[in-house]
mmCIF file of C-alpha atoms in Angstrom:
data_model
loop_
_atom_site.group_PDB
_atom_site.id
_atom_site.type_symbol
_atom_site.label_atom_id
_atom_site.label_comp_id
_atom_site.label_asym_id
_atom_site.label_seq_id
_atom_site.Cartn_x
_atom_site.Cartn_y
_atom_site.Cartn_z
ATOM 1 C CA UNK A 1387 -123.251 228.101 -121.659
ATOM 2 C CA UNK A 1388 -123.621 224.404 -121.633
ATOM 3 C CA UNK A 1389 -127.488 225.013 -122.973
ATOM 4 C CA UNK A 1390 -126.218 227.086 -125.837
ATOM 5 C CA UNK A 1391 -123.722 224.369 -126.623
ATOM 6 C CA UNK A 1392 -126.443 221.747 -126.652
ATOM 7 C CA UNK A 1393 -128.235 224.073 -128.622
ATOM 8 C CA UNK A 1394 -125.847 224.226 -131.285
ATOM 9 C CA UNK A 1395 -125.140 220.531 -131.626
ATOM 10 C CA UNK A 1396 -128.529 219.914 -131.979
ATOM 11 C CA UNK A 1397 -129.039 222.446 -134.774
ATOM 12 C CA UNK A 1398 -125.799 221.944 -136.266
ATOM 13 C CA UNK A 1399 -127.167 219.498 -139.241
ATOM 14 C CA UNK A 1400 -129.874 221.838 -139.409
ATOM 15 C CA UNK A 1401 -127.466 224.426 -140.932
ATOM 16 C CA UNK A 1402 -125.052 222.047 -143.020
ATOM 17 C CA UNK A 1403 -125.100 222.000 -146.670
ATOM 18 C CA UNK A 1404 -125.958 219.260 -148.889
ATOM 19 C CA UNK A 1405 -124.410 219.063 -151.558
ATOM 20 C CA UNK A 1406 -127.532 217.113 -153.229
ATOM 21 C CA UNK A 1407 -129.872 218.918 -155.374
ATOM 22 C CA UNK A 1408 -132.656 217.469 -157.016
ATOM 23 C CA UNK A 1409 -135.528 219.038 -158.862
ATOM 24 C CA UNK A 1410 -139.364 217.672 -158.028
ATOM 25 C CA UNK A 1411 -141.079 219.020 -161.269
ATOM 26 C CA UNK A 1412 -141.193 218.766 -165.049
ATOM 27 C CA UNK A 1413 -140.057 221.071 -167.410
ATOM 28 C CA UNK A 1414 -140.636 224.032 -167.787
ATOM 29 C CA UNK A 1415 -139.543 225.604 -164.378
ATOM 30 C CA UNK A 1416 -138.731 228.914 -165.648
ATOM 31 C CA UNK A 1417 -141.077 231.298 -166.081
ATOM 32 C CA UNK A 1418 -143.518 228.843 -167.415
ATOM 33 C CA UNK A 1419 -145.643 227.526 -164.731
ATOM 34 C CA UNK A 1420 -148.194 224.986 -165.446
ATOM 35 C CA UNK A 1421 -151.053 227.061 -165.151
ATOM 36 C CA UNK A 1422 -149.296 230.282 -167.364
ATOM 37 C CA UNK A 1423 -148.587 227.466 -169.822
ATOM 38 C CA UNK A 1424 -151.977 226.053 -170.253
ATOM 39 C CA UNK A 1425 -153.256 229.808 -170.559
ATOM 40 C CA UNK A 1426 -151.316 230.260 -173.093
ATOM 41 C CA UNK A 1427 -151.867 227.137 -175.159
ATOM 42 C CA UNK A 1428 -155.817 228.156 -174.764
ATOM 43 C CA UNK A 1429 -154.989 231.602 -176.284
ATOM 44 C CA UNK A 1430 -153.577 229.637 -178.958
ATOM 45 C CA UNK A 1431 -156.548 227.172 -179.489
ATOM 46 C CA UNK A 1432 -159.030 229.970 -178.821
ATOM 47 C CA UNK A 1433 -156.835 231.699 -181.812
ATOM 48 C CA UNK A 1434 -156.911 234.623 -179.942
ATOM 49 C CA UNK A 1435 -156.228 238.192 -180.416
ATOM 50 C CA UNK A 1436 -153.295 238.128 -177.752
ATOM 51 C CA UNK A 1437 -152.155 235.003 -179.918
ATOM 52 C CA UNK A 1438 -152.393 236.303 -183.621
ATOM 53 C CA UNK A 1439 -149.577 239.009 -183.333
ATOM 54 C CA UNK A 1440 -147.346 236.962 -181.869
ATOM 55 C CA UNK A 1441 -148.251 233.933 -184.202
ATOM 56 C CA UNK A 1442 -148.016 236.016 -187.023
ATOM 57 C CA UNK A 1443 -144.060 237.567 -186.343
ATOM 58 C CA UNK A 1444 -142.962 234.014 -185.974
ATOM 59 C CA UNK A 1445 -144.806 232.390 -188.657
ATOM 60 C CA UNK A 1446 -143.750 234.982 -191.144
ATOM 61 C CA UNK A 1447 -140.197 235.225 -189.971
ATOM 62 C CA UNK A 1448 -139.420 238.400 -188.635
ATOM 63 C CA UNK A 1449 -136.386 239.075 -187.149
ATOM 64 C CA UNK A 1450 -136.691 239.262 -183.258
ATOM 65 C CA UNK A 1451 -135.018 241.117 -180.491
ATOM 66 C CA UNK A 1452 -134.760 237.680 -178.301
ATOM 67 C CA UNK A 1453 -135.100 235.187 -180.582
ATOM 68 C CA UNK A 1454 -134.407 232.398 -178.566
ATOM 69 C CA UNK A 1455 -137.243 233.164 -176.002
ATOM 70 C CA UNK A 1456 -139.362 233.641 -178.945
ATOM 71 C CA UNK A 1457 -138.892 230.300 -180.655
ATOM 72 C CA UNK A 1458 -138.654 228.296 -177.434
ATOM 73 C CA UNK A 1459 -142.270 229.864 -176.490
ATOM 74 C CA UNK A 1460 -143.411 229.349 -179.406
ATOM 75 C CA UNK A 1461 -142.298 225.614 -179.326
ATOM 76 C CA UNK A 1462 -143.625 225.412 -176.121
ATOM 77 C CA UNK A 1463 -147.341 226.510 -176.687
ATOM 78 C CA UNK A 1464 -147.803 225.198 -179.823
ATOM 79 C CA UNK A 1465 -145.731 222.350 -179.446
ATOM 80 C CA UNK A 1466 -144.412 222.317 -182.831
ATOM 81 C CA UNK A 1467 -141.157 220.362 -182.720
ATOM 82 C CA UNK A 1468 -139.742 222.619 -185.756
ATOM 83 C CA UNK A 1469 -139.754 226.001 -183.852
ATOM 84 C CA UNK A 1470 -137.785 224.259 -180.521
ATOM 85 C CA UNK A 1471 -135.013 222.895 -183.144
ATOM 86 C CA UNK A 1472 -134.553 226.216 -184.624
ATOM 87 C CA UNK A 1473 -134.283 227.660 -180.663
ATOM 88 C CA UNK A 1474 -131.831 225.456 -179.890
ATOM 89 C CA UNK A 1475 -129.772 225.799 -182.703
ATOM 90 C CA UNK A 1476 -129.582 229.654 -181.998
ATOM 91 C CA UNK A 1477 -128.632 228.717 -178.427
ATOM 92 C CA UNK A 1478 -125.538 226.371 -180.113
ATOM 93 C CA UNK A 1479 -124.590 229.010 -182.916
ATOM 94 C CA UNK A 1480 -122.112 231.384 -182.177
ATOM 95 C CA UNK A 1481 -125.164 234.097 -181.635
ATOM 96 C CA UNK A 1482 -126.577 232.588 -178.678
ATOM 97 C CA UNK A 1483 -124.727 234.638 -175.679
ATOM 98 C CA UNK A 1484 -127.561 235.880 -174.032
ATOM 99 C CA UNK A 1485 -127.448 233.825 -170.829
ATOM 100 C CA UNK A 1486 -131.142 234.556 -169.907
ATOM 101 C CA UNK A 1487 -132.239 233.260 -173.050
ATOM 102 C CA UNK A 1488 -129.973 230.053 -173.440
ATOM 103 C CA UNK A 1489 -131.370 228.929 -169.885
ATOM 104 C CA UNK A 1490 -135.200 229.109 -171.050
ATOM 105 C CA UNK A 1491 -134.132 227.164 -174.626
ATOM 106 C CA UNK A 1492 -132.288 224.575 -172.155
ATOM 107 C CA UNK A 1493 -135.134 224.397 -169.965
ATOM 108 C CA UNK A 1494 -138.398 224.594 -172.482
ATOM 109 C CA UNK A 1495 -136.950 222.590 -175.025
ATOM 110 C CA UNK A 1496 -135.436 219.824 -174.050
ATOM 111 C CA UNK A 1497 -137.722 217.658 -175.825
ATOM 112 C CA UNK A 1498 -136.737 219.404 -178.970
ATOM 113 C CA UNK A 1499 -132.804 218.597 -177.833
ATOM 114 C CA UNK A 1500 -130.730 215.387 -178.603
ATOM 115 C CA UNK A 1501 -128.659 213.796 -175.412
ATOM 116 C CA UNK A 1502 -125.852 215.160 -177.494
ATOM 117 C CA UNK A 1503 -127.272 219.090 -177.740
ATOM 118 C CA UNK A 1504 -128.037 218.928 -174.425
ATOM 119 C CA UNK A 1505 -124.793 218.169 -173.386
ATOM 120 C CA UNK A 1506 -123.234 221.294 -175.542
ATOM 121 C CA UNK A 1507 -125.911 223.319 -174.205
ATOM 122 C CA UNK A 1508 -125.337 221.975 -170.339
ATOM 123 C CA UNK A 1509 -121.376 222.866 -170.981
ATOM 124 C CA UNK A 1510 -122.232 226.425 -172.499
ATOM 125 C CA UNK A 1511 -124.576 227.150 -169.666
ATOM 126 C CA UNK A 1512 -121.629 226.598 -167.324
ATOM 127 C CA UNK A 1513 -118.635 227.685 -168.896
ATOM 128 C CA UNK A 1514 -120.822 231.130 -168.988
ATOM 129 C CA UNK A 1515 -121.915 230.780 -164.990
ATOM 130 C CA UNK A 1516 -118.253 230.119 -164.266
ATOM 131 C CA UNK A 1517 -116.951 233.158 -166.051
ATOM 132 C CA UNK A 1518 -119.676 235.200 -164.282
ATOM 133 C CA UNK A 1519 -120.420 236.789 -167.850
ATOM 134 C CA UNK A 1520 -122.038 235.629 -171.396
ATOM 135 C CA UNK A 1521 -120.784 232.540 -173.034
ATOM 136 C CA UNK A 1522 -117.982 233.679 -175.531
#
């Protein structure tokens, strides 16, 4: 008994909770990993024929199903500033409820986002994760 008591002592801080978190890489962390993201920026260099579709919906303005996905990978690859504005304005406008999508704008384009924006943004994100539902 006294063995499993020692036991337990000893591994108690083991098992507590910090309530620290930091994050040990640069944006982006979702989805995006360095190496998909480099890939993908080759595609677009290489002009390729995976590229050209998609480069062709957004350049010519269709209307897509997930818009702000689309724009913020666009922004992303390409890494022109216009096309992560326009993201994170649909994440700020009264469209952006998808929560999947306004996490990837917050987390691809926050070069693209004022300290201001991503305050909103930060406050949207959890006023949604609090309710357990879309952002209203």
């Amino acid at each position: 008994m006294r063995s499993l008591l020692a036991i337990l002592l000893f591994a108690a801080p083991l098992f507590a909770q910090s309530d620290e978190f930091r994050v040990y890489s640069d944006a982006p962390r979702l989805l995006l990993t360095p190496q998909r993201l480099r890939l993908l920026q080759r595609e677009r260099e290489r002009d390729s024929l995976r590229w050209q579709p998609f480069n062709a919906l957004i350049s010519g303005g269709a209307a897509m199903p997930e818009p702000g996905f689309a724009w913020a990978l666009y922004y992303r690859v390409s890494g022109q500033m216009a096309w992560g504005k326009k993201a994170v304005d649909w994440a700020l406008s009264d469209d952006g409820k998808d929560l999947r999508q306004l996490a990837l704008v917050f987390d691809w384009c926050g070069p693209a986002m004022t300290d201001a924006q991503t305050d909103r943004l930060g406050t949207k994100l959890e006023r949604a994760l609090a309710a357990g539902s879309s952002p209203a």
